[in-house]
JSON list of C-alpha atoms in Angstrom, two decimals:
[
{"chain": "A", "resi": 1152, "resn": "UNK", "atom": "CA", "xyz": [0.00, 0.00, 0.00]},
{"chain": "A", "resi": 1153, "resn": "UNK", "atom": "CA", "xyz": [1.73, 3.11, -1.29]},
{"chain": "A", "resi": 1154, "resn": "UNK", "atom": "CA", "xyz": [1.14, 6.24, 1.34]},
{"chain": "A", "resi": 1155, "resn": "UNK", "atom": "CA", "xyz": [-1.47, 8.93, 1.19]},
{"chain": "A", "resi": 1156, "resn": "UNK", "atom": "CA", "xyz": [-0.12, 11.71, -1.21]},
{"chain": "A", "resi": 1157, "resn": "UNK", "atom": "CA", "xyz": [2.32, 13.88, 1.37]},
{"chain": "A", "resi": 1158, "resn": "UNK", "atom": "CA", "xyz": [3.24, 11.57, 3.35]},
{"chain": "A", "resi": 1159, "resn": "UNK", "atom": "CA", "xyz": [6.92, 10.33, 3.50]},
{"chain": "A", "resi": 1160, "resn": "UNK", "atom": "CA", "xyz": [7.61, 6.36, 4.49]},
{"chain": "A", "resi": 1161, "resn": "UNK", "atom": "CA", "xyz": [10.33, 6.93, 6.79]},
{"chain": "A", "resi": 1162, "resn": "UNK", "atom": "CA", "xyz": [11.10, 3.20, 6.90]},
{"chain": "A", "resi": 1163, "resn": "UNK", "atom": "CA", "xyz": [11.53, 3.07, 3.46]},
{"chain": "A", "resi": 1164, "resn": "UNK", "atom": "CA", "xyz": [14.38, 5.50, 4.22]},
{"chain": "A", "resi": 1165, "resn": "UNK", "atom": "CA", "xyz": [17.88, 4.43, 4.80]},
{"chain": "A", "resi": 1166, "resn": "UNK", "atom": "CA", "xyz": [20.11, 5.99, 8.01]},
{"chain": "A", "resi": 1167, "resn": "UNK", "atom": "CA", "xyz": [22.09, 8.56, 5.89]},
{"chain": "A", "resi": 1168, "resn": "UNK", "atom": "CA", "xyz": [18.53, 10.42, 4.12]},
{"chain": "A", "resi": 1169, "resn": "UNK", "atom": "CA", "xyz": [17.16, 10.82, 7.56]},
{"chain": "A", "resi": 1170, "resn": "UNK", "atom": "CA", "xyz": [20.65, 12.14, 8.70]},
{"chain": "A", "resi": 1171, "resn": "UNK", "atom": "CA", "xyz": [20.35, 14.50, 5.92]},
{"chain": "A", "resi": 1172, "resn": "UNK", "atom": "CA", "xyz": [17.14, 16.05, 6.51]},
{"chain": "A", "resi": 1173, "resn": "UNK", "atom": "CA", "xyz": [19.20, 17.93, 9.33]},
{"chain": "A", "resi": 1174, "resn": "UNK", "atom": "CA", "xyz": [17.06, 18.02, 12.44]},
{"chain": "A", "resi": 1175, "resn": "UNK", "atom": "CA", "xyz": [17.46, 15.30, 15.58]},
{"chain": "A", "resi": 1176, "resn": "UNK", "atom": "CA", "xyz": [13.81, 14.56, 14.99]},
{"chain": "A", "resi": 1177, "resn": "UNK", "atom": "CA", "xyz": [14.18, 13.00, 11.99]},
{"chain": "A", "resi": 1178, "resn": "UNK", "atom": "CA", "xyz": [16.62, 11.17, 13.99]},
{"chain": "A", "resi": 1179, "resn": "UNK", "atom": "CA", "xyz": [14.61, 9.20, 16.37]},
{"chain": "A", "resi": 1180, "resn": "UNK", "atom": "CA", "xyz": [13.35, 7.28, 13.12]},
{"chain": "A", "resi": 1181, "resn": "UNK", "atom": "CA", "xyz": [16.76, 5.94, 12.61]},
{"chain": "A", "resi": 1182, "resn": "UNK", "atom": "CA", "xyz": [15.53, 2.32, 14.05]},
{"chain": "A", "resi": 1183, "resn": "UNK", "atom": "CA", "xyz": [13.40, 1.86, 11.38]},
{"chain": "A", "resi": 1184, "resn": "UNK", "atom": "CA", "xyz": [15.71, 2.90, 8.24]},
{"chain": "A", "resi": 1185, "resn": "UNK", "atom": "CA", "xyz": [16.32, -0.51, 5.87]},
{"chain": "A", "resi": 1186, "resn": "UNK", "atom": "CA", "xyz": [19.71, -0.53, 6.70]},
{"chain": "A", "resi": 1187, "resn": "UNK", "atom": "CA", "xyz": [20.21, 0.78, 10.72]},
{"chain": "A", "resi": 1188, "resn": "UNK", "atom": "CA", "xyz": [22.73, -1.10, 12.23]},
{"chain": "A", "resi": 1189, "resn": "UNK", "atom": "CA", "xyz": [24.24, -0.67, 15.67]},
{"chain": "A", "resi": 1190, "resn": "UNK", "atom": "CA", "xyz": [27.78, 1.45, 14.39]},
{"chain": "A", "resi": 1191, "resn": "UNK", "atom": "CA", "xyz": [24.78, 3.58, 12.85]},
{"chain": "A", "resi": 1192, "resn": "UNK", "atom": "CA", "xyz": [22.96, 3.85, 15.54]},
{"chain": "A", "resi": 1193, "resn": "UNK", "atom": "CA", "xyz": [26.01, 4.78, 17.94]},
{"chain": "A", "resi": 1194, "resn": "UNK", "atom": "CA", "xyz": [26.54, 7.88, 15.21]},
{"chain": "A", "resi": 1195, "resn": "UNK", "atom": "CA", "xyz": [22.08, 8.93, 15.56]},
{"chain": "A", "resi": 1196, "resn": "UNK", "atom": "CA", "xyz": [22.85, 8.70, 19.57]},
{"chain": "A", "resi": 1197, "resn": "UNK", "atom": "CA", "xyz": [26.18, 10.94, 18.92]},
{"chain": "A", "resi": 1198, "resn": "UNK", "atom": "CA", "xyz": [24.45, 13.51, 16.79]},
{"chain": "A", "resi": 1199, "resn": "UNK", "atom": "CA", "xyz": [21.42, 13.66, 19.14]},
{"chain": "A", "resi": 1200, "resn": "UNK", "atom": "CA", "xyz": [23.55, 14.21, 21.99]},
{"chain": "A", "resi": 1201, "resn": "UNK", "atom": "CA", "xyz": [25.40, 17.24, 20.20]},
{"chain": "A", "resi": 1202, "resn": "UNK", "atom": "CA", "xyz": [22.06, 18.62, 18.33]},
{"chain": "A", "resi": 1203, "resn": "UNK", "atom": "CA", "xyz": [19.61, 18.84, 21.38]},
{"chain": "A", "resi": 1204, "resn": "UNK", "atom": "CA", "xyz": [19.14, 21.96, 23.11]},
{"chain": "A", "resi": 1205, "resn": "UNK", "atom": "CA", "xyz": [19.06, 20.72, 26.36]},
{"chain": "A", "resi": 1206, "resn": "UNK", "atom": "CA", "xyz": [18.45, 17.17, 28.52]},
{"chain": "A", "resi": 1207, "resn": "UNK", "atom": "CA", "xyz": [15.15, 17.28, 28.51]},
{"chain": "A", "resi": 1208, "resn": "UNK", "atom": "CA", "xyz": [14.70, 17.74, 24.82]},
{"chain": "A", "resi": 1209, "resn": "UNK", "atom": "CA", "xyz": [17.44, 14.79, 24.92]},
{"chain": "A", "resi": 1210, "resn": "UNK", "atom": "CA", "xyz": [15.12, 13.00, 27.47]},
{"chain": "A", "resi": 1211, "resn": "UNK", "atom": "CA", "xyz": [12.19, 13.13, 24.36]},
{"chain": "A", "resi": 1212, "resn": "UNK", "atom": "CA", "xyz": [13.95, 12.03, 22.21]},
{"chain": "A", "resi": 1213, "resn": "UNK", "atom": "CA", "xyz": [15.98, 9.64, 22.89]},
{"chain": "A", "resi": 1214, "resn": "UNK", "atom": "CA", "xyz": [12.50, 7.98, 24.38]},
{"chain": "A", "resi": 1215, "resn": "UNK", "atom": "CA", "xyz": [11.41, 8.10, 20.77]},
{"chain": "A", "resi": 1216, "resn": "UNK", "atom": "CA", "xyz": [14.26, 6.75, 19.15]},
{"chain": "A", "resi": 1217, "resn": "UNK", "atom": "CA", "xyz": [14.06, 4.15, 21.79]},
{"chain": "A", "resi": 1218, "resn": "UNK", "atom": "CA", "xyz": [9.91, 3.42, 21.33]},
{"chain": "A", "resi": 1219, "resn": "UNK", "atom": "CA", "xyz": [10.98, 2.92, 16.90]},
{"chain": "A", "resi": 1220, "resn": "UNK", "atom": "CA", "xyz": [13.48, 0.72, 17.71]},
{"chain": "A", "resi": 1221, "resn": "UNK", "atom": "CA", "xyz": [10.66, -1.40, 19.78]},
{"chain": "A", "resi": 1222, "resn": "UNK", "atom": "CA", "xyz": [9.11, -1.37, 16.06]},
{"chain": "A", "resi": 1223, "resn": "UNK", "atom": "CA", "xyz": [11.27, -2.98, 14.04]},
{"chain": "A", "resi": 1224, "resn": "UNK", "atom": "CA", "xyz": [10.50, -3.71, 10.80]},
{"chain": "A", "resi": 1225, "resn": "UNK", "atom": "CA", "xyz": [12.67, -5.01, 9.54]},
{"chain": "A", "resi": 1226, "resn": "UNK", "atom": "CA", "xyz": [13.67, -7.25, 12.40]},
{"chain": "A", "resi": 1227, "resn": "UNK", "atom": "CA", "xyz": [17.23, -5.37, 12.91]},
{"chain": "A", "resi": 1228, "resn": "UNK", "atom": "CA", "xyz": [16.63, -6.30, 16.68]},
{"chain": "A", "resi": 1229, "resn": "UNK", "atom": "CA", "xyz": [18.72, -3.67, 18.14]},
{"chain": "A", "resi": 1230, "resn": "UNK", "atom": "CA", "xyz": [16.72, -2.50, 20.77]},
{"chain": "A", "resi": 1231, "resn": "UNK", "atom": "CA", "xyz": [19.06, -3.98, 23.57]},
{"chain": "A", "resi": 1232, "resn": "UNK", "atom": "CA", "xyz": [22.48, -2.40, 21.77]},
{"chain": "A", "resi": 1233, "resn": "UNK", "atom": "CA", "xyz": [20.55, 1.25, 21.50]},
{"chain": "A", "resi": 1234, "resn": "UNK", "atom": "CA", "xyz": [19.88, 1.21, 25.57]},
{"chain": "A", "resi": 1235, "resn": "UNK", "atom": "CA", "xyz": [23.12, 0.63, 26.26]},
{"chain": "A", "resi": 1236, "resn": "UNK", "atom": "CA", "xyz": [24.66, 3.11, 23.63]},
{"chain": "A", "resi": 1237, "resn": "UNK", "atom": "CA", "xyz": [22.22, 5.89, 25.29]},
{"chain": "A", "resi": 1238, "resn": "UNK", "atom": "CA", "xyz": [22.79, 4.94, 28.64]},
{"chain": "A", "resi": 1239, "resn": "UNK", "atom": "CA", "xyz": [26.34, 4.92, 28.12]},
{"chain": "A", "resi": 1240, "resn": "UNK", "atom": "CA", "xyz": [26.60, 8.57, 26.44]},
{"chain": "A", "resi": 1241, "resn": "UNK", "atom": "CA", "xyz": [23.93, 9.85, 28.72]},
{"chain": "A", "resi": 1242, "resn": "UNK", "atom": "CA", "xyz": [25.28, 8.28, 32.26]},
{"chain": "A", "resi": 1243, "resn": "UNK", "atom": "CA", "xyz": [21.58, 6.75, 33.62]},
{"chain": "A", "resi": 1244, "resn": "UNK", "atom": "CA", "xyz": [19.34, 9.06, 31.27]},
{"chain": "A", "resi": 1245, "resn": "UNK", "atom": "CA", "xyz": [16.98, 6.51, 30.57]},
{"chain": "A", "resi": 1246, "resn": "UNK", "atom": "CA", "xyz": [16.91, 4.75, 33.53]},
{"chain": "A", "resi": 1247, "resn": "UNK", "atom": "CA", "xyz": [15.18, 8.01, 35.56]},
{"chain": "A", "resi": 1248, "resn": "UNK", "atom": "CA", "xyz": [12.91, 8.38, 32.36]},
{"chain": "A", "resi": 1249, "resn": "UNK", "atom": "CA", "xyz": [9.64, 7.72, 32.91]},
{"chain": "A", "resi": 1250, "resn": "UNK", "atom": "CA", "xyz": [8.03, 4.13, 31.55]},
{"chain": "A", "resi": 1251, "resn": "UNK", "atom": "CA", "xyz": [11.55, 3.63, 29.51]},
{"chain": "A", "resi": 1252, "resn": "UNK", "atom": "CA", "xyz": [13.36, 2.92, 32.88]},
{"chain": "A", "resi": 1253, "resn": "UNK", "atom": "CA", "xyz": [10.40, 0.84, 34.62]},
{"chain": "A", "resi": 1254, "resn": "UNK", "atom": "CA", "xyz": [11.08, -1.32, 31.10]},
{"chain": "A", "resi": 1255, "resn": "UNK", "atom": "CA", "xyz": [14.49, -1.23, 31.11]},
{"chain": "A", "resi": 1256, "resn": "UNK", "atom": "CA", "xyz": [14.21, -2.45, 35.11]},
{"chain": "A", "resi": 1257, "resn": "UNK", "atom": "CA", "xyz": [11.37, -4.49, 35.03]},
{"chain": "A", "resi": 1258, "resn": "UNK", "atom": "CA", "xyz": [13.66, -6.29, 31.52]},
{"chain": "A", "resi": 1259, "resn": "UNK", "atom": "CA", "xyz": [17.17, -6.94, 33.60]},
{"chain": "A", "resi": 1260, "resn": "UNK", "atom": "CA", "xyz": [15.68, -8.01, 36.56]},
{"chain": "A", "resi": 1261, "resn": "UNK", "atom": "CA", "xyz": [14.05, -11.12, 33.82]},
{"chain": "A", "resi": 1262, "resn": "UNK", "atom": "CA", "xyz": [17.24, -11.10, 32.47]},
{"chain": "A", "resi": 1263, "resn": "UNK", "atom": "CA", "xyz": [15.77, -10.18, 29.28]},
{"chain": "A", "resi": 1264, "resn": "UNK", "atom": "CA", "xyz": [14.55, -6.93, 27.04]},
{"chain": "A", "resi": 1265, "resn": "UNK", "atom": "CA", "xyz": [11.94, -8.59, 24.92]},
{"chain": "A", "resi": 1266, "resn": "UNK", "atom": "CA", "xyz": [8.89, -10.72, 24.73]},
{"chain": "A", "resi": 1267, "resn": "UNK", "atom": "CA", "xyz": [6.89, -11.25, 27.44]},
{"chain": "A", "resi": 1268, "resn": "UNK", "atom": "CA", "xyz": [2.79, -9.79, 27.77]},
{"chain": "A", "resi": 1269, "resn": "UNK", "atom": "CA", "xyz": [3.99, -7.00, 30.32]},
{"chain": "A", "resi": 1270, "resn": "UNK", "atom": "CA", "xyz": [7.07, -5.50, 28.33]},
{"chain": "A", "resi": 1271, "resn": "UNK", "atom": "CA", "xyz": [4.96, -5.53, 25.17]},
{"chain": "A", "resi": 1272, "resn": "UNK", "atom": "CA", "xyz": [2.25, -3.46, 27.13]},
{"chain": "A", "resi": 1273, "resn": "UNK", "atom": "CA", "xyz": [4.71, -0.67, 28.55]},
{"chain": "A", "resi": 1274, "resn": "UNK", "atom": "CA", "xyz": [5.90, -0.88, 24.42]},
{"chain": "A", "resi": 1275, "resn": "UNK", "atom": "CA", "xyz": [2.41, -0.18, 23.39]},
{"chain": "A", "resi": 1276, "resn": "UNK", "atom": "CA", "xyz": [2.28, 2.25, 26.24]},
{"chain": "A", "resi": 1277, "resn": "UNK", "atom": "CA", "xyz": [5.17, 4.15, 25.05]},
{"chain": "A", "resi": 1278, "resn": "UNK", "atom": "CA", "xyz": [4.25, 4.16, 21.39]},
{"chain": "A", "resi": 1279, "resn": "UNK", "atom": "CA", "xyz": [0.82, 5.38, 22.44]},
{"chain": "A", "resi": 1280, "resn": "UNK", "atom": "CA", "xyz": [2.88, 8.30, 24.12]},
{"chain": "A", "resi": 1281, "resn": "UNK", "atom": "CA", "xyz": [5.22, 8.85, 21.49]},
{"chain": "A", "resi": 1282, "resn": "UNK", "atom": "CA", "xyz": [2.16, 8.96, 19.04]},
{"chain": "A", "resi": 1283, "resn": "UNK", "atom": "CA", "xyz": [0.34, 11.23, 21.41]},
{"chain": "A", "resi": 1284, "resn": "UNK", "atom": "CA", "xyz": [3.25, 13.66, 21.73]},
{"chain": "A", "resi": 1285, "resn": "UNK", "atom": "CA", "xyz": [3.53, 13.69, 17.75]},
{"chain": "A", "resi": 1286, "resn": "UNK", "atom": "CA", "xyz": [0.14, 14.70, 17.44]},
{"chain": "A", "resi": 1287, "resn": "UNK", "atom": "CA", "xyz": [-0.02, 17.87, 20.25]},
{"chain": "A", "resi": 1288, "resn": "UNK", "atom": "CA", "xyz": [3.07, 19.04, 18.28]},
{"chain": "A", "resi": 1289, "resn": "UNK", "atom": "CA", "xyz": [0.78, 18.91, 15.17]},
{"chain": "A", "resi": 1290, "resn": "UNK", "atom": "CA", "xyz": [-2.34, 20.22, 16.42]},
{"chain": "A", "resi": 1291, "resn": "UNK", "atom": "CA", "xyz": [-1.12, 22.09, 19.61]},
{"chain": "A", "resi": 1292, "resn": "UNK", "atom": "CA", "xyz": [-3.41, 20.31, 21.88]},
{"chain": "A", "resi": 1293, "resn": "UNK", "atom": "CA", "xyz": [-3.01, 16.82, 23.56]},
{"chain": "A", "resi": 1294, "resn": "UNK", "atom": "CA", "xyz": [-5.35, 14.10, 21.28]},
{"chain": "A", "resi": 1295, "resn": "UNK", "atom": "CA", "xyz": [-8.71, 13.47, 22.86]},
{"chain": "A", "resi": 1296, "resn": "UNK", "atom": "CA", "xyz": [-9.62, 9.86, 23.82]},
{"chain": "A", "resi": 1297, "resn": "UNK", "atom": "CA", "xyz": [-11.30, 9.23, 21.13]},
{"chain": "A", "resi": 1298, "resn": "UNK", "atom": "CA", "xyz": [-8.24, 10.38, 18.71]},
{"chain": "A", "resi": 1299, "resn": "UNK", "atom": "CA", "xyz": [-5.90, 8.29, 20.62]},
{"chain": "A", "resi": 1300, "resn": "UNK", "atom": "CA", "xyz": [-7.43, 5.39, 20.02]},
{"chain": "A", "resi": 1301, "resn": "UNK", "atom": "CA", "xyz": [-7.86, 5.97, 16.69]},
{"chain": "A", "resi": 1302, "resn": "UNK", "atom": "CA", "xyz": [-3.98, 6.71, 15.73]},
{"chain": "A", "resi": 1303, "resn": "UNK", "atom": "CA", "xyz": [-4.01, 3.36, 18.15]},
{"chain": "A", "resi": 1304, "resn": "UNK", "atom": "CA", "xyz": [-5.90, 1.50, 15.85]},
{"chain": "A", "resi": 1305, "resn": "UNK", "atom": "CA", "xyz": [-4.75, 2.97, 12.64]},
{"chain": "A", "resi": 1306, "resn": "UNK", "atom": "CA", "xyz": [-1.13, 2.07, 14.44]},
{"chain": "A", "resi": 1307, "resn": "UNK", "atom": "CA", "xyz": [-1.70, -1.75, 14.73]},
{"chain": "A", "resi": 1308, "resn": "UNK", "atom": "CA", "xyz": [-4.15, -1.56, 11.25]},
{"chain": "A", "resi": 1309, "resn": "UNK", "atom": "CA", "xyz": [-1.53, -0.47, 8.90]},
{"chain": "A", "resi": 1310, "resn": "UNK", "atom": "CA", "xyz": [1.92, -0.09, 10.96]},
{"chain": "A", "resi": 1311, "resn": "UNK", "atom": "CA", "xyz": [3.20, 2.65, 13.04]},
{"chain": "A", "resi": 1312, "resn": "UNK", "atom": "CA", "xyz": [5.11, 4.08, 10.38]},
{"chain": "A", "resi": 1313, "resn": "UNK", "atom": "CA", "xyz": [2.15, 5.07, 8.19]},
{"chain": "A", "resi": 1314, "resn": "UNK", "atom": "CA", "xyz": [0.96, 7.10, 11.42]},
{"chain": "A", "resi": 1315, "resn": "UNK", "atom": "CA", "xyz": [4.12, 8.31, 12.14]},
{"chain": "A", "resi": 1316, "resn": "UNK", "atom": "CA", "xyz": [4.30, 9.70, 8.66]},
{"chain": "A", "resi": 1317, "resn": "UNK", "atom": "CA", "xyz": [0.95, 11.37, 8.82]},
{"chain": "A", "resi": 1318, "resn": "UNK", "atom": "CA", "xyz": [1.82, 13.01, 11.90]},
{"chain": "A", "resi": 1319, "resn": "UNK", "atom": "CA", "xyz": [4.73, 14.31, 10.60]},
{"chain": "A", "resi": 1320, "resn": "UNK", "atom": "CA", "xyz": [3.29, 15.16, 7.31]},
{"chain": "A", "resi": 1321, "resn": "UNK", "atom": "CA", "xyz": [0.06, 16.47, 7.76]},
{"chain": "A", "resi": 1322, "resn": "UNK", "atom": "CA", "xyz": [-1.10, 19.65, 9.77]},
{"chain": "A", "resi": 1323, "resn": "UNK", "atom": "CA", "xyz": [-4.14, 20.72, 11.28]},
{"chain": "A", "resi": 1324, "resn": "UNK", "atom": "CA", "xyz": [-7.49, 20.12, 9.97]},
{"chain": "A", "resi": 1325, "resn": "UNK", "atom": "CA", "xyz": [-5.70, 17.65, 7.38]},
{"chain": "A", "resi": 1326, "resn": "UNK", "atom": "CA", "xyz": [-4.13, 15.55, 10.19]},
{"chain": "A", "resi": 1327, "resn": "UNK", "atom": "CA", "xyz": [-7.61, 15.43, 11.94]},
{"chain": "A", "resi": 1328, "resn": "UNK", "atom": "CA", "xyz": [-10.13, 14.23, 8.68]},
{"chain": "A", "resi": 1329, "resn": "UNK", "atom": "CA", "xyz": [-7.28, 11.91, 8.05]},
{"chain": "A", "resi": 1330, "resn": "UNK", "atom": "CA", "xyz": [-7.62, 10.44, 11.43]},
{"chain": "A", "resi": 1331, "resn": "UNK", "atom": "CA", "xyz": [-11.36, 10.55, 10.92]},
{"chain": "A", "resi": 1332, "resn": "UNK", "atom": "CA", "xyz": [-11.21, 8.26, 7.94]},
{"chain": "A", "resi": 1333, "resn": "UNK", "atom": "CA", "xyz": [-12.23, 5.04, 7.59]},
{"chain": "A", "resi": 1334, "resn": "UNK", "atom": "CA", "xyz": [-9.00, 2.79, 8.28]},
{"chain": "A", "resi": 1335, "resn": "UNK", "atom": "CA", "xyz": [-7.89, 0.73, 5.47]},
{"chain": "A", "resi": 1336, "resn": "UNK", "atom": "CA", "xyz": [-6.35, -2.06, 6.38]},
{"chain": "A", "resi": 1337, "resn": "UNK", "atom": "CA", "xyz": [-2.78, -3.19, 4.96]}
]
């Protein structure tokens, strides 16, 4: 299913376009370029750490980049590798973030970061945030209930990415009657 007219597949990308677009945001989608690999990833987590304004803005996004990498696409499974990159640049960041260090916790103390029902809920948790955030930025107001479930939906319907694209792509009053449409499923 090609993407509504506007709206860029940023898994379709590879590491070095979204490098190029020249803002950390584009960034965070790094996890789900074709060809991400950890020695790419330790450059994304580099040039966030040098591009952000300030820890907080940090904070954001390296929850982001964290939440895409939970995606995975294209099954680079590098989730584990990216934690410990951030955590080592950013000395504990992630662990005092909220929801990304209850998972990253609640994952050692199972001697895991993967799999089970209740990591896969603080994922979808997390994406719903992410997703959330995305939209507010968009619209300038927090997504009602009714709106979050939708991108929720439209999220597990067609893949994250298409949302992720539209909320990127689209503004205002566009971004809301696409959300209103019917979903079409992939």
């Amino acid at each position: 299913m090609a993407p509504p007219p506007g709206v860029d597949a940023v898994y379709q990308r590879t590491v070095a376009e979204l490098r190029a677009r020249g803002s950390v945001l584009w960034l965070v989608f790094a996890p789900l370029a074709r060809d991400a690999t950890a020695a790419a990833l330790r450059e994304v987590v580099a040039e966030i750490h040098a591009g952000a304004k300030a820890a907080a803005e940090r904070a954001e996004l390296y929850t982001a980049l964290l939440v895409t990498a939970a995606i995975d696409p294209w099954g680079h499974n590098l989730r584990k590798e990216l934690i410990d990159m951030v955590e080592d640049k950013e000395e504990g960041l992630l662990r005092r973030t909220p929801i990304i260090g209850e998972m990253i916790i609640e994952a050692e103390r199972r001697g895991e970061l993967r799999g089970e029902l209740r990591g896969e809920e603080r994922a979808q948790e997390a994406i719903a945030e992410l997703l959330g955030r995305l939209f507010a930025r968009r619209i300038g107001r927090r997504p009602t209930a009714d709106e979050a479930r939708l991108i929720l939906e439209r999220a597990r319907a067609n893949g994250p990415g298409e949302v992720t694209d539209a909320l990127l792509d689209l503004e205002g009053e566009a971004l809301v009657r696409w959300l209103a449409e019917p979903i079409r499923h992939a």
